Every structure is written in C-alpha cells, then in structure tokens.
Short mmCIF file of C-alpha atoms in Angstrom, two decimals:
data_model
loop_
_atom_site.label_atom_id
_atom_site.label_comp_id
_atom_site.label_asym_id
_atom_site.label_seq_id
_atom_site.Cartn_x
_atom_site.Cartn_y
_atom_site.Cartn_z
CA UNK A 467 235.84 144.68 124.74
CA UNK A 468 239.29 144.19 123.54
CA UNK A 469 239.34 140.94 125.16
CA UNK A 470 235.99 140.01 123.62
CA UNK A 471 237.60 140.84 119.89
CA UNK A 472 240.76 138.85 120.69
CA UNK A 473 239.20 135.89 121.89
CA UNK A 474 236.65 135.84 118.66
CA UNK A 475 239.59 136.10 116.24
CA UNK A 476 241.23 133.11 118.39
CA UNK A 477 237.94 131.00 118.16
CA UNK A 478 237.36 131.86 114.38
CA UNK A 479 240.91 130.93 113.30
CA UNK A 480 241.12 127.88 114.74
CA UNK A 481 237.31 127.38 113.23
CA UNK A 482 237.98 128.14 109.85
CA UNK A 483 240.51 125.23 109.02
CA UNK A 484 238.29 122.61 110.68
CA UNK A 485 235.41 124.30 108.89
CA UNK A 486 237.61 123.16 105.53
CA UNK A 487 238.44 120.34 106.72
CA UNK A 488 234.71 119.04 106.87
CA UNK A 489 233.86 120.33 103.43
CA UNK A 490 237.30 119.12 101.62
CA UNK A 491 235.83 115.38 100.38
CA UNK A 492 237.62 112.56 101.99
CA UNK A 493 239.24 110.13 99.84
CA UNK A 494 242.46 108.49 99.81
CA UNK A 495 245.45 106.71 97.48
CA UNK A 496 244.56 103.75 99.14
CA UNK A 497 240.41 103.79 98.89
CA UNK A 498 240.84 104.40 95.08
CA UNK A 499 243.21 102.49 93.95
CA UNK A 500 241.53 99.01 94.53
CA UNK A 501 238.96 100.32 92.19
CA UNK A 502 241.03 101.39 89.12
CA UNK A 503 243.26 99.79 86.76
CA UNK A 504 247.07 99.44 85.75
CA UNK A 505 246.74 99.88 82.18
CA UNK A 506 250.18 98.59 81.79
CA UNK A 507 250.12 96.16 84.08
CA UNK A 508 246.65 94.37 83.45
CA UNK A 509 246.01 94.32 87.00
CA UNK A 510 243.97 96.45 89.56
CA UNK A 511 246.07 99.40 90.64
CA UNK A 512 246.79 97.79 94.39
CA UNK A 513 248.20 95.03 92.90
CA UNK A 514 250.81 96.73 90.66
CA UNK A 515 253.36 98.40 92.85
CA UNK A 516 256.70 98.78 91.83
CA UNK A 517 255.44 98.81 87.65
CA UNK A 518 256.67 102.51 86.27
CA UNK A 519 253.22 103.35 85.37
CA UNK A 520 251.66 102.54 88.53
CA UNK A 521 253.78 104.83 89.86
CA UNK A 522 252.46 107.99 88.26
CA UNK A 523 249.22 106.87 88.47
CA UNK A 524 249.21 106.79 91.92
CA UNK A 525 251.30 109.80 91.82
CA UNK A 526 248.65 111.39 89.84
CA UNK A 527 245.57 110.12 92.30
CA UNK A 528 247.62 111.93 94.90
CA UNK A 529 247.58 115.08 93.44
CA UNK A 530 243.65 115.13 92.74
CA UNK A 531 243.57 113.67 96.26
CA UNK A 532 245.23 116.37 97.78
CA UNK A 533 243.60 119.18 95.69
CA UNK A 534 240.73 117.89 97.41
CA UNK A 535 238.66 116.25 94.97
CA UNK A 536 236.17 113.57 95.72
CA UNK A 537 236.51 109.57 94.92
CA UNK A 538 234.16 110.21 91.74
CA UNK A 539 236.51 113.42 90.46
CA UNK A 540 239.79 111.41 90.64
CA UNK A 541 237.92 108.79 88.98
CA UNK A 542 236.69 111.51 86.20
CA UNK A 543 239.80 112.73 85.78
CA UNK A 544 241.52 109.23 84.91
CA UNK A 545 239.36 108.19 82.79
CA UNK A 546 239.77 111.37 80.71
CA UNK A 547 243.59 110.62 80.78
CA UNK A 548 243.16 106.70 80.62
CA UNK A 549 240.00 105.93 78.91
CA UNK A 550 237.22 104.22 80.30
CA UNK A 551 239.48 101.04 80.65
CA UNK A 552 241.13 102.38 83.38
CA UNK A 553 238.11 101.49 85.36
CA UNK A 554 238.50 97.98 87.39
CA UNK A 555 235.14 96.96 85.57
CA UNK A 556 234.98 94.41 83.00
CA UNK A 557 234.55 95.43 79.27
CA UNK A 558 231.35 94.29 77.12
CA UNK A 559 233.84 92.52 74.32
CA UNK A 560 236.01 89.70 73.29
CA UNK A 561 237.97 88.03 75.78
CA UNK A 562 236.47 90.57 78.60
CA UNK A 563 232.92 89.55 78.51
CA UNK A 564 234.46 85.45 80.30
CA UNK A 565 233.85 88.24 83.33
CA UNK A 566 230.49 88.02 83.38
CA UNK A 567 230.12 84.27 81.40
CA UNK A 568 232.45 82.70 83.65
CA UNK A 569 230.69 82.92 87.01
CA UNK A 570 227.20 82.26 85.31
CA UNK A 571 228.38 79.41 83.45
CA UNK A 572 229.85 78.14 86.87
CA UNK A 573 226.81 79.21 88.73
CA UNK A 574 224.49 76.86 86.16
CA UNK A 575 227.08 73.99 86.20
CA UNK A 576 226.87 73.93 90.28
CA UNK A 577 223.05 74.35 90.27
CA UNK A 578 222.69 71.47 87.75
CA UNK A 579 225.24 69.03 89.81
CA UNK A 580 223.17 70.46 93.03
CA UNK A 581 220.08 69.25 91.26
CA UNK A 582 221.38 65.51 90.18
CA UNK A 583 223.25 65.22 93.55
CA UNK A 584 219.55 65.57 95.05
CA UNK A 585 217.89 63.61 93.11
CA UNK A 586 219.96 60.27 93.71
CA UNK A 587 219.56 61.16 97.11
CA UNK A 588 216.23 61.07 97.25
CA UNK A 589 216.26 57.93 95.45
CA UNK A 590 218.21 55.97 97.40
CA UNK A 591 221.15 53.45 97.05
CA UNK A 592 221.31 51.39 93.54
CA UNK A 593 219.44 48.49 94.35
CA UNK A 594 218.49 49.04 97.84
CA UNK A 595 215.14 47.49 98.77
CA UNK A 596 214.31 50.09 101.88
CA UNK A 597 214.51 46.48 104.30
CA UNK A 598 216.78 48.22 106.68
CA UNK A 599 219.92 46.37 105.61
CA UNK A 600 223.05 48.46 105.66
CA UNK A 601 224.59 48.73 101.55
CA UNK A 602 228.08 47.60 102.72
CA UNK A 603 226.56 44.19 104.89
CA UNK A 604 224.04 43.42 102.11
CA UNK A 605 227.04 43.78 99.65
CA UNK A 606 228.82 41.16 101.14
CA UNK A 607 228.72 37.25 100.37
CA UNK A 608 227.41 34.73 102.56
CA UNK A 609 231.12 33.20 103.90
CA UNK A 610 232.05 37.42 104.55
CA UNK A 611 229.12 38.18 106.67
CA UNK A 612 229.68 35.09 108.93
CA UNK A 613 233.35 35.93 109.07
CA UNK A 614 232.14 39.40 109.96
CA UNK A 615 230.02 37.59 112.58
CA UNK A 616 232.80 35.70 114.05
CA UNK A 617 234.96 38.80 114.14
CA UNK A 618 232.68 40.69 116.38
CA UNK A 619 232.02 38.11 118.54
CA UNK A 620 235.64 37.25 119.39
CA UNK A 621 235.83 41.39 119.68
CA UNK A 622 233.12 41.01 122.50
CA UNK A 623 231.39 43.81 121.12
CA UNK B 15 234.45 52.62 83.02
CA UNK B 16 230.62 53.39 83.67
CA UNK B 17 231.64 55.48 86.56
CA UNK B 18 233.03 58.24 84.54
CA UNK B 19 229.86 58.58 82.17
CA UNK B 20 228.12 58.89 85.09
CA UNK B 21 226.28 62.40 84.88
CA UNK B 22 228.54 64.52 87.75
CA UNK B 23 232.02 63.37 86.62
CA UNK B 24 230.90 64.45 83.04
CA UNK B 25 229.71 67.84 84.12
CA UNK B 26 233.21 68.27 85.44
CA UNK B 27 235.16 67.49 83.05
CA UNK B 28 233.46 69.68 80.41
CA UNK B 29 233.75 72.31 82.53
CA UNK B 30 237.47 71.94 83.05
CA UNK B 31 237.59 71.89 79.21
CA UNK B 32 235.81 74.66 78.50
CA UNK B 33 238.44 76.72 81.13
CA UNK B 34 241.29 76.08 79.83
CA UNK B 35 239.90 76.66 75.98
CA UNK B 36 238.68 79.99 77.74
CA UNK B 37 242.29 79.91 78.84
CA UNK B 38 243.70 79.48 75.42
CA UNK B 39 241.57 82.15 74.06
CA UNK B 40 242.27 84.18 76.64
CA UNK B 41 246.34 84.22 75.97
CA UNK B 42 246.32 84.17 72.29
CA UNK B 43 243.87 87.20 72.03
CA UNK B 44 245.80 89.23 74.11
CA UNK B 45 249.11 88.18 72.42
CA UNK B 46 249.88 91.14 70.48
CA UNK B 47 249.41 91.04 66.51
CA UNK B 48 252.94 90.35 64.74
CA UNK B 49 251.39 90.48 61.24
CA UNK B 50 253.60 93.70 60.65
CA UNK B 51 256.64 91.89 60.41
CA UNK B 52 255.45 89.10 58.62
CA UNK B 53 254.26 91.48 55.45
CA UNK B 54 257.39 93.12 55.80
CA UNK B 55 259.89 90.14 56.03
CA UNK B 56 257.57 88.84 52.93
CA UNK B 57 258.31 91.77 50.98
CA UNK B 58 254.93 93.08 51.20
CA UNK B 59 254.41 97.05 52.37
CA UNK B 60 250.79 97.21 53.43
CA UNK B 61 249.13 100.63 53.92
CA UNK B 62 249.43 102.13 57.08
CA UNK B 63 245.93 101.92 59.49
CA UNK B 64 244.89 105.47 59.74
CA UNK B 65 244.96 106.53 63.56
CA UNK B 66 242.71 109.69 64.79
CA UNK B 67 243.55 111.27 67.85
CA UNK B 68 243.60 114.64 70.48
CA UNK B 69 247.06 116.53 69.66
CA UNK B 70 249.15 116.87 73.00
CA UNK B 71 249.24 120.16 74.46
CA UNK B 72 246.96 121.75 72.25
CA UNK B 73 243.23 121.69 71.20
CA UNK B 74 242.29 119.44 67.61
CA UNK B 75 242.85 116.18 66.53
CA UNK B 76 245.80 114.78 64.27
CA UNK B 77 245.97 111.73 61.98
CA UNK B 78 248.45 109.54 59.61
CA UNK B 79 246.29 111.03 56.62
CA UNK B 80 247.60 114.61 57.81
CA UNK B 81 250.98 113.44 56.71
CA UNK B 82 250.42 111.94 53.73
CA UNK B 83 253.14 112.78 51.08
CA UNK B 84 255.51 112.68 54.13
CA UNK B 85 257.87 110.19 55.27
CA UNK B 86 256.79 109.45 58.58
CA UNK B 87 258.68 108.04 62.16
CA UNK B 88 255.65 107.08 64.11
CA UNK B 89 257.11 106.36 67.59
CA UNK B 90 254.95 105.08 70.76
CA UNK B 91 256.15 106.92 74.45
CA UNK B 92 255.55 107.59 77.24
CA UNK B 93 257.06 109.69 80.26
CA UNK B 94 257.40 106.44 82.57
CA UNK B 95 259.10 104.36 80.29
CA UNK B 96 262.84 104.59 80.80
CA UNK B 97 264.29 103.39 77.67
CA UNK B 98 261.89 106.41 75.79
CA UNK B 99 264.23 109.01 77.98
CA UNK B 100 267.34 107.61 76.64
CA UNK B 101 265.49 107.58 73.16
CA UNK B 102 263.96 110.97 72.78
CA UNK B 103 267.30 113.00 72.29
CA UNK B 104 268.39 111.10 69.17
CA UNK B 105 264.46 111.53 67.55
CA UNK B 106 264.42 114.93 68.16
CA UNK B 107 267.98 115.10 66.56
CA UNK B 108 266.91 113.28 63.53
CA UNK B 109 263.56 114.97 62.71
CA UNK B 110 265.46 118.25 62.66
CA UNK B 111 267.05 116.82 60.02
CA UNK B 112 263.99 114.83 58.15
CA UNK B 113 262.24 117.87 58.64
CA UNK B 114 263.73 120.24 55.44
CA UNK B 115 263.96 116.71 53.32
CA UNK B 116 260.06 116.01 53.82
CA UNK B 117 259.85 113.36 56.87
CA UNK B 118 258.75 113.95 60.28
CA UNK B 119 258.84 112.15 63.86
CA UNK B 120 255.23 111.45 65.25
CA UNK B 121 255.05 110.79 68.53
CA UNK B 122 252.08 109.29 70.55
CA UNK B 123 252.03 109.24 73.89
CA UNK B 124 250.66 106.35 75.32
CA UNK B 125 248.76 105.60 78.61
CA UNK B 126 250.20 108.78 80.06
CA UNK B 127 249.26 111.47 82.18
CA UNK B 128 249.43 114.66 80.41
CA UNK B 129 251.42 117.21 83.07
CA UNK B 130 253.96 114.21 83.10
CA UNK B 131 253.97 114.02 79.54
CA UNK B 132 254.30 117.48 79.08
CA UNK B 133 256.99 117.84 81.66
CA UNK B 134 259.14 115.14 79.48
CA UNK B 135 258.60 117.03 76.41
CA UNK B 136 259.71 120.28 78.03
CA UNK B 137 262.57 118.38 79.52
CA UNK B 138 263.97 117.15 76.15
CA UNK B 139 262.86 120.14 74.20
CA UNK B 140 260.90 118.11 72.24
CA UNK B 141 259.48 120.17 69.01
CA UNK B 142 257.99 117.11 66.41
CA UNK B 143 254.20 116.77 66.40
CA UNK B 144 252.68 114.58 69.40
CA UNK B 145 249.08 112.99 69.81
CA UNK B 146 248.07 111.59 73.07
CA UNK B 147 246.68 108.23 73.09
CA UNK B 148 245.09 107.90 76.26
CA UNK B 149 243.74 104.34 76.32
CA UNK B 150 246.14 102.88 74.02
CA UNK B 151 243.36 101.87 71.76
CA UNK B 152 245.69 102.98 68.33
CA UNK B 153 248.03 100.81 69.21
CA UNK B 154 246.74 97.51 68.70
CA UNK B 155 246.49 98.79 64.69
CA UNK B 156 250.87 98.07 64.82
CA UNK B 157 251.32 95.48 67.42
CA UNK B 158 252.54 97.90 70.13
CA UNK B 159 253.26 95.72 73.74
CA UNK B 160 256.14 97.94 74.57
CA UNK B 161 257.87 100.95 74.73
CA UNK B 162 259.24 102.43 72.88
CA UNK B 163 258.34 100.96 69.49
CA UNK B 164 259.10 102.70 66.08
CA UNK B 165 256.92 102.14 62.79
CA UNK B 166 258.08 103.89 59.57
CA UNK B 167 255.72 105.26 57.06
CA UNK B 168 256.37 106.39 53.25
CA UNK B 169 254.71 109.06 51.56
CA UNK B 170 252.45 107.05 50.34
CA UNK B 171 251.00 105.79 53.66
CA UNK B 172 252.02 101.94 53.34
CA UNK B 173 254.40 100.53 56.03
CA UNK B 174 258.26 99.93 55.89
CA UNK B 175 259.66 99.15 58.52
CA UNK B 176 258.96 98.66 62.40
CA UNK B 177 261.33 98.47 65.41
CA UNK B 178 259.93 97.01 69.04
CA UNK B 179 262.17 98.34 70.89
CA UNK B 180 264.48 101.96 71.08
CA UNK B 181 265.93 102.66 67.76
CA UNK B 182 269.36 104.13 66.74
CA UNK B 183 271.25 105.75 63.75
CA UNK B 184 271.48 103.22 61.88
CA UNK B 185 267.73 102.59 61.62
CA UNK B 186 267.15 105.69 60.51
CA UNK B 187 270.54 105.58 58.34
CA UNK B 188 269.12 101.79 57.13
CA UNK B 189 265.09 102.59 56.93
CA UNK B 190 264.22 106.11 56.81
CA UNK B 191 266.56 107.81 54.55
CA UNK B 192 266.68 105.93 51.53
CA UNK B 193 262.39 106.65 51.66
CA UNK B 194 262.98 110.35 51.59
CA UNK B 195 264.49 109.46 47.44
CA UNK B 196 261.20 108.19 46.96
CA UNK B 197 257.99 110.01 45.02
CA UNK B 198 255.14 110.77 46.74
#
C-alpha cells in the first residue's frame, strides 16, 4: 500500500510540471519580434538590434514571455505601453498609406505593360506581311542578302 | 527618338518619377519640424501646443494648461537613453530650486516601458511631475527626434527657448531664470 502511495506521488510530481507546461502558451522573443516595431528605430523589431530601445523592448517581450503570456498578450501589453504604432502594420495616414498605394500602383502599372506587351504580340512585327520571311532577312538590302548567300555557301552549311 | 514615346518606356519612366517624388515626400515628412527655432531666433514667442496625457505612476491625466502661471522645463526622456541618465541629476537639482520661485521641471517619458521608467525615476530620486507619452505622438507638437530635448515655457504658456540635446547650468542660468521676474 505504501508502495502504491509512493509511486502515485512520484507519477503525479513529475505530471504536474508537464501538465503546466502544456497549458503555459508558447511564444517566443524571436516569433514576436518580426511582428512589432522599433519605435525608435523605424524598423521592425528583428531588424533593430543593438538600438537602446530595442533592447528593453525585447527585454520587456521576455518578461511577458516568460510570465507565460500568449503572442496576442505581449502584443496587448505593448501596445498599451507603445501605442498602436508599435504594431509592424502600416498606418491609414500621410506618408504611411505609400504601404498600401505603392504595391497597387505597381500592380496596375505591370498589368497595363502586361496588357500592351500582349497586344503587339498578337499583332505581329511592324510591317510584317505573314509571307514567312524572317524580320531580320526581309530587313536587309538586296547586295546584303546575296552577301549573306555567299557567306553560307562558302560556310558549307 | 520615337522609341522612347513608345507606350512601355513611358510607363516606366513615370513610374520611376512618381518613386522617387514618393521618395522626396517620404524624407521631408518625416524630417522633424524646426519651426521652433525659427520663431524663436526671429524674436517671435509663440504659445506653447497644449499636450494631454496619462501621469506616470499614478492614475489621471496632466497637461501644459495645468501649469499655466508657471514657468515651465518641459524635458523629453526616457530610461534607455544614456545622455537622459547623465541629465536627470542636474533637473532634479534645479526644480528644487524653481520650485519655491514658481517654475517646475515636466518630464515626459517617451516610448518607454513603464517598470523601466519607474525604476530610473526611483534610481535618481526623481520628485518633479512626469507624464508618460507612450507613442510619442506629443512630440511632434516641439520637433522632438532625440533625447533628451528641453523646451521652456513662461507663465503665460508661449515658448522661449528649446535645447535638442542635454542641457546644463547655464541654460537654466541663461533661459529659465530671468522668466521667473516675469508676470504671469
């Protein structure tokens, strides 16, 4: 019986930090800070790492991390210290919003050259009359295409 | 000649214009606003921009306005910024002695986190008024790009002088005293 108790106490203790383990959320320094800014810096967190404020930011993530709290509690907790900025998203004003109009703006420019690109495709060569006659030979004057002629046949080809 | 008007080549190049104006924009509306010293080298003392925000280590808001008959040494910190250490002995020093003559330090720390702000002000024993600007949205109002930087206000709100960088006696000796002579 005694033997029973013993070995249930053995099993439960080495249960119970495993148990806390699985509940404690999972998050890291490293998972976060790719997806928060450096106020100071002007740069995602990961990308600032020897500026002073980086520093106790990430020193700050830590601790959250450590008192267990999940990605979206650190993140909680620095915008209530940082503001709303601190988050690696683009603001809605001024010079921010070139987030959003840049890639659109390059998006239309590459659909339109896409489109015109196709279209003289489709069209053809300026001035070609479909006979089958390559652009560069028809470009050529009478004395270059028999001097072309000559060429290949001294070639043997 | 009519390659270049030619529809693709076009495209281009407007787009590579319309970068580096984006570009341009980009740098000079981030540059930060030196209007501040321009009044001020022009003679001109333009009234303070109010500022609104959460006291440090306690509950309630502060403001300029609060302060208003007061001479005031607004100075931006903050706990990571190594020239503020260095600093934060000789403000405490001097608003000891504003403090019976009508002037104050205000201090607002910047893009901070609060234990480590807290920790600095316990470190230096740190006893003027502080508000906590999180996002370091007030600062824009007075130009601030770096720490510390020092604005003084006279008792009747309007600016008077502003120092980007960590100040010494003899700003206070050359800007702050001869205010406290002044009328409210």
């Amino acid at each position: 019986m005694r033997r029973a108790l013993v070995l249930l106490i053995a099993v439960a203790s080495l249960a119970a930090p495993a148990a806390a383990a699985a509940q404690c959320p999972r998050t890291s320094v490293a998972d976060i800070e790719d997806e928060v800014m450096c106020p100071v810096c002007g740069t995602p967190l990961a990308l600032a790492t020897e500026a002073p404020q980086a520093k106790q930011e990430r020193s700050f993530i830590l601790d959250l991390v450590e008192q267990c709290k999940s990605k979206d509690e650190v993140k909680t907790a620095l915008v209530a210290e940082f503001g709303e900025s601190v988050l690696a998203v683009p603001g809605d004003d001024g010079f921010d919003r070139a987030a959003v109009l840049v890639p659109g703006l390059g998006l239309l420019l590459a659909l339109a050259g896409i489109t015109v690109a196709t279209v003289r495709w489709r069209r053809g060569p300026p001035g070609g009359g479909g006979d089958g006659e390559a652009p560069a030979a028809a470009a050529l004057g009478g004395s270059d295409n028999a001097r072309l002629d000559a060429d290949l046949k001294r070639y043997d080809l | 000649m009519n390659r270049l008007l030619s529809p693709i080549p076009v495209v281009v190049m407007v787009g590579v214009l319309a970068l580096l104006g984006l570009l341009t924009y980009g740098v000079v509306s981030k540059s930060p606003d030196r209007g501040i010293e321009s009044a001020l080298a022009s003679g001109e003392t333009p009234a303070a921009p109010d500022i609104r925000l959460p006291k440090l280590g306690s509950d309630g808001e502060g403001s300029l306005a609060d302060y208003r008959g007061k001479v005031v040494v607004l100075n931006y910190w903050a706990s990571w910024c190594e020239p503020c250490r260095a600093e934060s002995p000789l403000l405490q020093d001097w608003h000891e002695r504003l403090e019976p003559r009508g002037a104050t330090v205000l201090g607002v720390d910047v893009l901070d986190a609060t234990p480590d702000a807290q920790e600095f002000i316990d470190e230096f024993g740190l006893t003027y008024p502080m508000l906590k600007d999180g996002d370091g949205d007030t600062q824009k109002s007075f130009g601030v790009a770096a720490y510390p930087e020092t604005v003084v206000i006279d008792r009747r709100g309007r600016l008077r002088a502003i120092e980007r960088g960590p100040v010494d006696d003899a700003f206070f000796e050359r800007h702050v005293v001869p205010l406290l002579e002044e009328p409210a």
